[in-house]
Short mmCIF file of C-alpha atoms and ligand atoms in Angstrom, two decimals:
data_model
loop_
_atom_site.label_atom_id
_atom_site.label_comp_id
_atom_site.label_asym_id
_atom_site.label_seq_id
_atom_site.Cartn_x
_atom_site.Cartn_y
_atom_site.Cartn_z
CA MET A 1 -22.96 5.07 -14.75
CA THR A 2 -23.02 5.61 -18.46
CA LYS A 3 -23.26 2.71 -20.87
CA SER A 4 -19.59 2.92 -21.83
CA VAL A 5 -18.44 1.98 -18.30
CA GLU A 6 -20.77 -0.95 -17.87
CA PHE A 7 -18.65 -3.96 -16.95
CA LYS A 8 -18.97 -7.19 -18.85
CA VAL A 9 -18.68 -10.20 -16.54
CA ILE A 10 -17.32 -13.46 -17.93
CA LYS A 11 -17.27 -16.01 -15.11
CA SER A 12 -14.31 -18.34 -14.75
CA ASP A 13 -14.91 -21.90 -15.98
CA HIS A 14 -12.32 -23.22 -13.53
CA PRO A 15 -12.91 -21.52 -10.16
CA ALA A 16 -11.28 -22.98 -7.05
CA THR A 17 -13.42 -25.58 -5.30
CA ARG A 18 -14.94 -24.65 -1.94
CA GLU A 19 -12.35 -26.89 -0.22
CA GLN A 20 -9.43 -25.25 -2.04
CA ARG A 21 -10.72 -21.76 -1.26
CA GLU A 22 -11.36 -22.53 2.39
CA ALA A 23 -7.88 -24.00 2.79
CA ILE A 24 -6.38 -20.78 1.40
CA LEU A 25 -8.61 -18.52 3.52
CA GLU A 26 -7.78 -20.38 6.69
CA LYS A 27 -4.11 -19.37 6.58
CA PRO A 28 -3.67 -16.73 3.92
CA VAL A 29 -0.09 -15.87 2.95
CA PHE A 30 0.40 -12.29 1.79
CA GLY A 31 0.18 -12.03 -1.99
CA ALA A 32 0.64 -15.74 -2.67
CA LYS A 33 -2.81 -16.87 -3.87
CA PHE A 34 -5.38 -14.99 -5.89
CA THR A 35 -9.14 -15.03 -6.31
CA ASP A 36 -10.90 -16.57 -9.32
CA HIS A 37 -11.31 -13.35 -11.27
CA GLN A 38 -9.58 -10.13 -12.31
CA VAL A 39 -10.72 -6.78 -13.66
CA ILE A 40 -9.38 -5.54 -16.98
CA ILE A 41 -9.92 -2.12 -18.54
CA GLU A 42 -8.09 -1.24 -21.73
CA TYR A 43 -6.88 2.14 -22.93
CA SER A 44 -5.81 3.40 -26.31
CA SER A 45 -5.00 6.97 -27.31
CA GLU A 46 -7.80 6.71 -29.86
CA LEU A 47 -10.59 5.17 -27.77
CA GLY A 48 -9.66 6.24 -24.24
CA TRP A 49 -10.68 3.79 -21.49
CA HIS A 50 -12.77 0.99 -22.94
CA SER A 51 -13.96 -2.60 -22.64
CA PRO A 52 -14.18 -2.81 -18.81
CA ARG A 53 -14.68 -6.40 -17.79
CA VAL A 54 -14.31 -9.02 -15.12
CA GLU A 55 -12.90 -12.32 -16.31
CA ALA A 56 -11.08 -15.40 -15.04
CA TYR A 57 -7.79 -14.80 -13.24
CA GLY A 58 -4.97 -15.92 -15.50
CA PRO A 59 -1.72 -15.03 -17.25
CA ILE A 60 -1.29 -12.06 -19.55
CA MET A 61 -0.12 -12.92 -23.06
CA MET A 62 2.24 -10.10 -23.97
CA ASP A 63 4.57 -9.16 -26.76
CA PRO A 64 8.16 -9.26 -25.45
CA ALA A 65 8.63 -5.75 -26.83
CA SER A 66 5.87 -4.37 -24.58
CA ALA A 67 7.00 -1.04 -23.18
CA VAL A 68 6.49 -1.96 -19.52
CA PHE A 69 9.20 -4.65 -19.71
CA HIS A 70 11.83 -2.24 -20.97
CA TYR A 71 11.15 1.16 -19.48
CA GLY A 72 9.06 0.36 -16.43
CA GLN A 73 6.09 2.52 -17.37
CA GLU A 74 3.85 1.20 -14.61
CA VAL A 75 1.96 2.31 -11.50
CA PHE A 76 0.03 0.40 -8.84
CA GLU A 77 -2.07 0.69 -5.72
CA GLY A 78 -2.72 -1.38 -2.60
CA ILE A 79 -6.09 -1.38 -0.84
CA LYS A 80 -8.09 -3.85 1.24
CA ALA A 81 -11.63 -5.18 1.61
CA TYR A 82 -12.79 -5.79 5.19
CA ARG A 83 -15.63 -8.13 6.12
CA HIS A 84 -17.72 -6.79 8.99
CA ALA A 85 -19.46 -8.91 11.61
CA ASN A 86 -22.81 -8.65 9.77
CA GLY A 87 -21.24 -10.03 6.57
CA SER A 88 -21.10 -6.72 4.68
CA ILE A 89 -17.88 -5.89 2.84
CA TYR A 90 -16.23 -2.47 3.04
CA THR A 91 -13.09 -0.82 1.75
CA PHE A 92 -11.24 2.16 3.25
CA ARG A 93 -10.85 5.65 1.73
CA ALA A 94 -10.81 4.16 -1.76
CA GLU A 95 -11.29 7.54 -3.46
CA GLN A 96 -7.89 8.49 -1.99
CA ASN A 97 -6.31 5.49 -3.69
CA ALA A 98 -8.05 6.40 -6.94
CA MET A 99 -6.70 9.94 -6.78
CA ARG A 100 -3.22 8.82 -5.82
CA MET A 101 -3.17 6.41 -8.74
CA GLN A 102 -4.12 9.30 -11.04
CA LYS A 103 -1.23 11.36 -9.67
CA SER A 104 1.18 8.43 -9.99
CA ALA A 105 -0.07 7.84 -13.54
CA HIS A 106 0.43 11.50 -14.42
CA ARG A 107 4.03 11.39 -13.17
CA LEU A 108 4.81 8.27 -15.22
CA ALA A 109 2.99 9.65 -18.31
CA LEU A 110 0.25 7.03 -18.12
CA PRO A 111 -3.41 7.86 -18.71
CA GLU A 112 -5.40 8.65 -15.56
CA LEU A 113 -8.20 6.23 -14.71
CA PRO A 114 -11.32 8.15 -13.55
CA THR A 115 -12.16 7.73 -9.86
CA GLU A 116 -15.58 6.29 -10.64
CA LEU A 117 -14.05 3.52 -12.80
CA PHE A 118 -11.48 2.73 -10.11
CA LEU A 119 -14.18 2.38 -7.42
CA GLU A 120 -16.48 0.43 -9.69
CA SER A 121 -13.69 -2.01 -10.56
CA LEU A 122 -13.28 -2.92 -6.87
CA ARG A 123 -17.05 -3.32 -6.49
CA GLN A 124 -17.31 -5.50 -9.60
CA LEU A 125 -14.49 -7.79 -8.48
CA VAL A 126 -16.01 -8.21 -5.00
CA LEU A 127 -19.43 -8.96 -6.48
CA VAL A 128 -18.06 -12.06 -8.23
CA ASP A 129 -15.38 -13.00 -5.68
CA HIS A 130 -17.04 -12.05 -2.37
CA GLU A 131 -16.58 -15.56 -1.01
CA TRP A 132 -12.85 -14.80 -1.05
CA VAL A 133 -13.17 -12.03 1.53
CA PRO A 134 -12.18 -13.84 4.72
CA ASP A 135 -13.79 -13.58 8.12
CA PRO A 136 -12.05 -10.85 10.09
CA GLU A 137 -10.39 -13.01 12.76
CA GLY A 138 -6.60 -12.60 12.72
CA GLU A 139 -6.93 -9.29 10.83
CA ARG A 140 -7.70 -11.18 7.63
CA THR A 141 -8.71 -9.14 4.59
CA LEU A 142 -8.81 -9.29 0.83
CA TYR A 143 -5.94 -7.23 -0.60
CA PHE A 144 -6.58 -5.59 -3.96
CA ARG A 145 -3.71 -4.84 -6.27
CA PRO A 146 -4.85 -2.39 -8.94
CA PHE A 147 -2.14 -1.67 -11.52
CA GLU A 148 -1.65 0.00 -14.85
CA ILE A 149 0.92 -1.04 -17.42
CA ALA A 150 2.16 0.15 -20.83
CA MET A 151 1.19 -2.56 -23.35
CA GLU A 152 2.43 -1.13 -26.63
CA SER A 153 5.09 -3.21 -28.37
CA PHE A 154 7.59 -0.62 -29.45
CA LEU A 155 11.17 -0.09 -28.27
CA GLY A 156 11.27 3.65 -28.77
CA VAL A 157 11.59 5.61 -25.55
CA ARG A 158 8.30 7.52 -25.34
CA ALA A 159 4.97 7.22 -23.57
CA ALA A 160 3.07 4.26 -25.00
CA ASN A 161 -0.24 4.46 -26.86
CA PHE A 162 -1.82 1.34 -25.35
CA TYR A 163 -2.33 0.52 -21.67
CA GLU A 164 -4.20 -1.85 -19.40
CA PHE A 165 -5.56 -1.30 -15.95
CA ARG A 166 -6.11 -4.50 -13.99
CA VAL A 167 -7.15 -5.43 -10.49
CA ILE A 168 -6.17 -8.74 -8.94
CA ALA A 169 -7.01 -9.72 -5.37
CA SER A 170 -5.28 -11.86 -2.75
CA PRO A 171 -6.66 -12.97 0.62
CA VAL A 172 -4.18 -11.89 3.28
CA GLY A 173 -3.60 -12.48 6.95
CA SER A 174 -1.40 -10.40 9.19
CA TYR A 175 1.51 -8.96 7.16
CA PHE A 176 3.92 -10.13 9.84
CA PRO A 177 3.34 -13.85 10.28
CA SER A 178 5.67 -13.96 13.29
CA GLY A 179 3.22 -11.71 15.16
CA LEU A 180 3.47 -8.15 16.32
CA LYS A 181 7.10 -8.31 17.37
CA PRO A 182 8.94 -5.04 16.74
CA VAL A 183 10.72 -5.09 13.38
CA GLN A 184 14.42 -4.35 13.02
CA ILE A 185 15.22 -1.71 10.46
CA TRP A 186 18.27 -1.36 8.25
CA ILE A 187 19.37 2.20 7.54
CA SER A 188 20.61 2.37 3.98
CA LEU A 189 23.73 4.55 3.82
CA ASP A 190 24.74 3.59 0.28
CA SER A 191 21.54 4.03 -1.65
CA ALA A 192 18.55 6.32 -1.80
CA ARG A 193 15.02 5.48 -2.81
CA ALA A 194 13.98 8.72 -4.44
CA GLY A 195 15.48 12.08 -5.34
CA LYS A 196 14.05 15.55 -5.60
CA TYR A 197 11.80 15.93 -8.68
CA GLY A 198 12.05 12.16 -9.16
CA THR A 199 9.29 9.59 -8.74
CA GLY A 200 9.33 9.12 -4.95
CA GLU A 201 5.77 10.30 -4.54
CA ALA A 202 4.46 7.94 -7.22
CA LYS A 203 3.55 4.34 -6.47
CA THR A 204 5.59 2.89 -9.29
CA GLY A 205 7.54 -0.35 -9.59
CA GLY A 206 10.86 1.40 -10.21
CA ASN A 207 10.92 2.83 -6.69
CA TYR A 208 10.68 -0.70 -5.33
CA ALA A 209 13.29 -2.02 -7.73
CA ALA A 210 15.57 0.74 -6.44
CA SER A 211 14.99 -0.42 -2.85
CA LEU A 212 15.68 -4.12 -3.25
CA LEU A 213 19.47 -4.07 -3.01
CA ALA A 214 19.28 -2.32 0.36
CA GLN A 215 16.50 -4.71 1.36
CA THR A 216 18.77 -7.67 0.61
CA GLU A 217 21.60 -6.04 2.55
CA GLY A 218 19.25 -5.42 5.47
CA LYS A 219 18.04 -9.00 5.46
CA ALA A 220 21.63 -10.25 5.66
CA ASN A 221 21.93 -8.07 8.77
CA GLY A 222 18.82 -9.39 10.46
CA CYS A 223 16.51 -6.55 9.41
CA SER A 224 13.20 -6.98 7.64
CA GLN A 225 12.69 -3.37 6.52
CA VAL A 226 14.87 -0.57 5.21
CA LEU A 227 14.85 3.09 6.19
CA PHE A 228 15.87 5.50 3.45
CA LEU A 229 17.37 8.94 4.05
CA ASP A 230 16.96 11.95 1.78
CA ALA A 231 19.03 11.54 -1.38
CA GLU A 232 20.45 15.06 -1.40
CA THR A 233 22.05 15.35 2.02
CA HIS A 234 21.64 11.86 3.47
CA THR A 235 20.69 13.54 6.72
CA TYR A 236 16.92 13.26 7.12
CA LEU A 237 14.59 10.31 7.54
CA GLU A 238 12.27 9.70 4.62
CA GLU A 239 10.43 6.40 4.88
CA LEU A 240 10.75 2.62 4.65
CA GLY A 241 10.65 0.72 1.36
CA GLY A 242 6.86 0.49 1.53
CA MET A 243 5.81 2.16 4.78
CA ASN A 244 5.80 5.61 6.37
CA ILE A 245 7.38 6.18 9.78
CA PHE A 246 6.28 7.90 13.03
CA LEU A 247 8.22 8.81 16.19
CA VAL A 248 6.49 9.23 19.56
CA TYR A 249 8.24 11.48 22.09
CA LYS A 250 8.29 10.96 25.84
CA ASP A 251 6.40 14.22 26.40
CA GLY A 252 3.56 12.82 24.29
CA HIS A 253 3.90 14.62 20.95
CA VAL A 254 4.35 12.77 17.69
CA VAL A 255 6.59 13.52 14.70
CA THR A 256 6.55 12.17 11.16
CA PRO A 257 8.75 13.26 8.23
CA GLU A 258 7.05 15.95 6.16
CA LEU A 259 5.93 15.16 2.62
CA ASP A 260 8.51 16.80 0.41
CA GLY A 261 7.78 15.17 -2.94
CA THR A 262 10.09 12.20 -2.37
CA ILE A 263 7.94 10.44 0.27
CA LEU A 264 4.91 8.35 -0.67
CA ARG A 265 1.70 9.99 0.55
CA GLY A 266 0.48 7.10 2.65
CA ILE A 267 -3.25 6.97 3.26
CA THR A 268 -2.57 5.09 6.50
CA ARG A 269 -0.15 7.89 7.45
CA ASP A 270 -2.80 10.51 6.79
CA SER A 271 -5.45 8.57 8.74
CA ILE A 272 -3.13 8.09 11.72
CA ILE A 273 -2.28 11.81 11.86
CA GLN A 274 -6.02 12.50 11.99
CA LEU A 275 -6.71 9.88 14.69
CA ILE A 276 -3.85 11.14 16.86
CA ARG A 277 -4.93 14.78 16.48
CA ASP A 278 -8.49 13.73 17.36
CA ARG A 279 -7.09 12.75 20.74
CA GLY A 280 -5.74 16.22 21.27
CA ILE A 281 -2.15 15.05 20.76
CA LYS A 282 0.20 17.28 18.75
CA VAL A 283 1.53 15.79 15.49
CA GLU A 284 4.37 17.59 13.75
CA GLU A 285 5.15 17.00 10.09
CA ARG A 286 8.73 18.16 9.74
CA GLN A 287 12.26 17.11 8.87
CA VAL A 288 13.76 14.62 11.31
CA SER A 289 17.47 13.99 11.12
CA LEU A 290 19.14 10.65 11.69
CA ALA A 291 21.04 12.39 14.53
CA GLU A 292 17.74 13.31 16.21
CA LEU A 293 16.55 9.72 15.91
CA ARG A 294 19.86 8.41 17.26
CA ASP A 295 20.06 10.76 20.24
CA GLY A 296 16.35 10.59 21.06
CA TYR A 297 15.95 6.85 20.73
CA ASN A 298 19.10 6.07 22.68
CA SER A 299 18.29 8.56 25.47
CA GLY A 300 14.62 7.55 25.77
CA GLU A 301 13.43 11.00 24.64
CA ILE A 302 11.81 9.13 21.74
CA SER A 303 9.75 6.45 23.44
CA GLU A 304 8.08 4.69 20.50
CA VAL A 305 8.68 4.27 16.80
CA PHE A 306 6.23 2.70 14.41
CA ALA A 307 5.79 2.18 10.69
CA CYS A 308 2.53 2.12 8.75
CA GLY A 309 0.95 1.19 5.45
CA THR A 310 -2.15 -0.58 4.14
CA ALA A 311 -0.48 -3.98 3.96
CA ALA A 312 1.11 -3.95 7.42
CA VAL A 313 -1.34 -1.53 9.12
CA ILE A 314 0.84 -0.32 12.02
CA THR A 315 3.91 -2.19 13.07
CA PRO A 316 6.12 -1.38 16.06
CA VAL A 317 9.80 -0.75 15.35
CA GLY A 318 12.62 -2.13 17.49
CA GLN A 319 16.24 -1.52 16.64
CA PHE A 320 17.80 0.45 13.79
CA LYS A 321 21.06 -0.79 12.32
CA SER A 322 23.41 0.51 9.68
CA LYS A 323 26.89 -0.52 8.61
CA ASN A 324 28.15 1.98 11.20
CA GLU A 325 25.95 1.64 14.26
CA VAL A 326 23.07 0.15 16.21
CA ILE A 327 20.35 2.44 17.57
CA GLY A 328 17.85 1.48 20.27
CA LYS A 329 17.03 -1.71 22.10
CA GLU A 330 16.56 -4.95 20.22
CA ASN A 331 13.16 -5.98 21.50
CA PRO A 332 11.31 -3.16 23.22
CA GLU A 333 7.70 -3.69 24.27
CA PRO A 334 5.41 -2.35 21.54
CA GLY A 335 4.58 1.23 22.55
CA GLU A 336 1.32 2.24 24.16
CA LEU A 337 0.26 4.83 21.58
CA THR A 338 1.39 2.52 18.75
CA MET A 339 -0.88 -0.23 19.98
CA SER A 340 -3.88 1.89 20.83
CA ILE A 341 -3.89 3.75 17.49
CA ARG A 342 -3.49 0.38 15.79
CA GLU A 343 -6.55 -0.94 17.63
CA GLU A 344 -8.56 2.14 16.76
CA LEU A 345 -7.66 2.09 13.07
CA LEU A 346 -8.38 -1.64 12.71
CA GLY A 347 -11.56 -1.10 14.72
CA ILE A 348 -12.80 1.49 12.22
CA GLN A 349 -11.79 -0.66 9.25
CA PHE A 350 -13.56 -3.75 10.59
CA GLY A 351 -16.65 -1.80 11.75
CA ARG A 352 -16.09 -2.21 15.50
CA VAL A 353 -15.39 1.49 16.13
CA ALA A 354 -17.55 4.41 14.91
CA ASP A 355 -16.41 5.67 11.51
CA ARG A 356 -16.58 9.34 12.45
CA HIS A 357 -14.64 10.55 9.40
CA ASN A 358 -16.70 8.58 6.87
CA TRP A 359 -13.71 6.63 5.70
CA LEU A 360 -15.53 3.38 4.94
CA VAL A 361 -16.85 2.66 1.46
CA LYS A 362 -19.40 -0.13 1.19
CA LEU A 363 -18.66 -2.62 -1.57
CA MET A 364 -21.53 -5.05 -0.90
C1 PLP B 1 2.13 2.19 -0.44
C2 PLP B 1 3.28 2.82 0.26
C3 PLP B 1 3.17 3.36 1.55
C4 PLP B 1 1.91 3.25 2.37
O1 PLP B 1 0.81 3.84 1.77
P1 PLP B 1 -0.66 3.46 2.29
O2 PLP B 1 -1.54 4.31 1.46
O3 PLP B 1 -0.72 3.78 3.71
O4 PLP B 1 -0.83 2.01 2.04
C5 PLP B 1 4.26 3.99 2.10
N1 PLP B 1 5.43 4.07 1.44
C6 PLP B 1 5.59 3.55 0.21
C7 PLP B 1 6.90 3.68 -0.47
C8 PLP B 1 4.51 2.92 -0.42
O5 PLP B 1 4.68 2.39 -1.64
#
């Protein structure tokens, strides 16, 4: 690395005590507690990316006129660190996250953080906070949240001139504390997540803000996730608020909605397609209509449905509900392919299964 990207490390003067940390690591709650440090890299139009550093976790003092508060110029990522049995710490396909963050940044007119800086920021944070990476029992990991925000205080509507990239990290247990019970999914018929030529493919806060009303509606109807349909015709499945979706057919083949610019390019999705194809099973990326889901799931032609993402890994899906109908059985047994692909993916991530695609990236 060149001198300009050497990280300065300023250790926290108030880290958690060993007892406090161990209490948190014993039963981590997703995204509730954070490690002792954070990464900060600043950007200005004049200097480019500069002043990379690791410092104590803590609040950001910001001008209330900062652009991110008003126009949502923001992107983020989600990626995990896995502790292996020998104590080493790895992350998974991190260069894919780096590249996706660059694409998201481009779409939201933010500056693109070079891949090398992205990877180094994860490494630097783990070097100081490695004691926060839990033992792997119970699928525990350290979840990184890299994000980039517009810092300039100016109310004009234009791309800002000052930005910050930060990484914070939270020890997490299984995303679904109630265990691997199939989740119920609310089909949003009154709102869409992303439209053609919009920001659906970017990991940006606005997409989530747009999903929350439907999420609230779903929750009131006993569903923990929302399925969005295409905005144009409201006919085809897109994805959940933060996860991609797969359908397994009785004859063995697998279908997932094709990436059309409105669906987030999940790295878990991509990895699963690869793992399933490695088994000689056909995976189709194509349009799937709600009618196909309804008919297939009700008739048994579709035998398994699962959702996937870094945070939740792979989670079996039970029933779908909308304001008009209920599709499928409430509590089906988690599907066979769902569970075996889940085991294989977690096995690779935690170093129990050979990493034949070189997906692991050693952090320390
Ligand atoms: C992050 C995200 C996913 C999953 O992506 P992974 O790279 O697998 O974590 C899926 N859909 C949406 C909307 C997301 O934001």
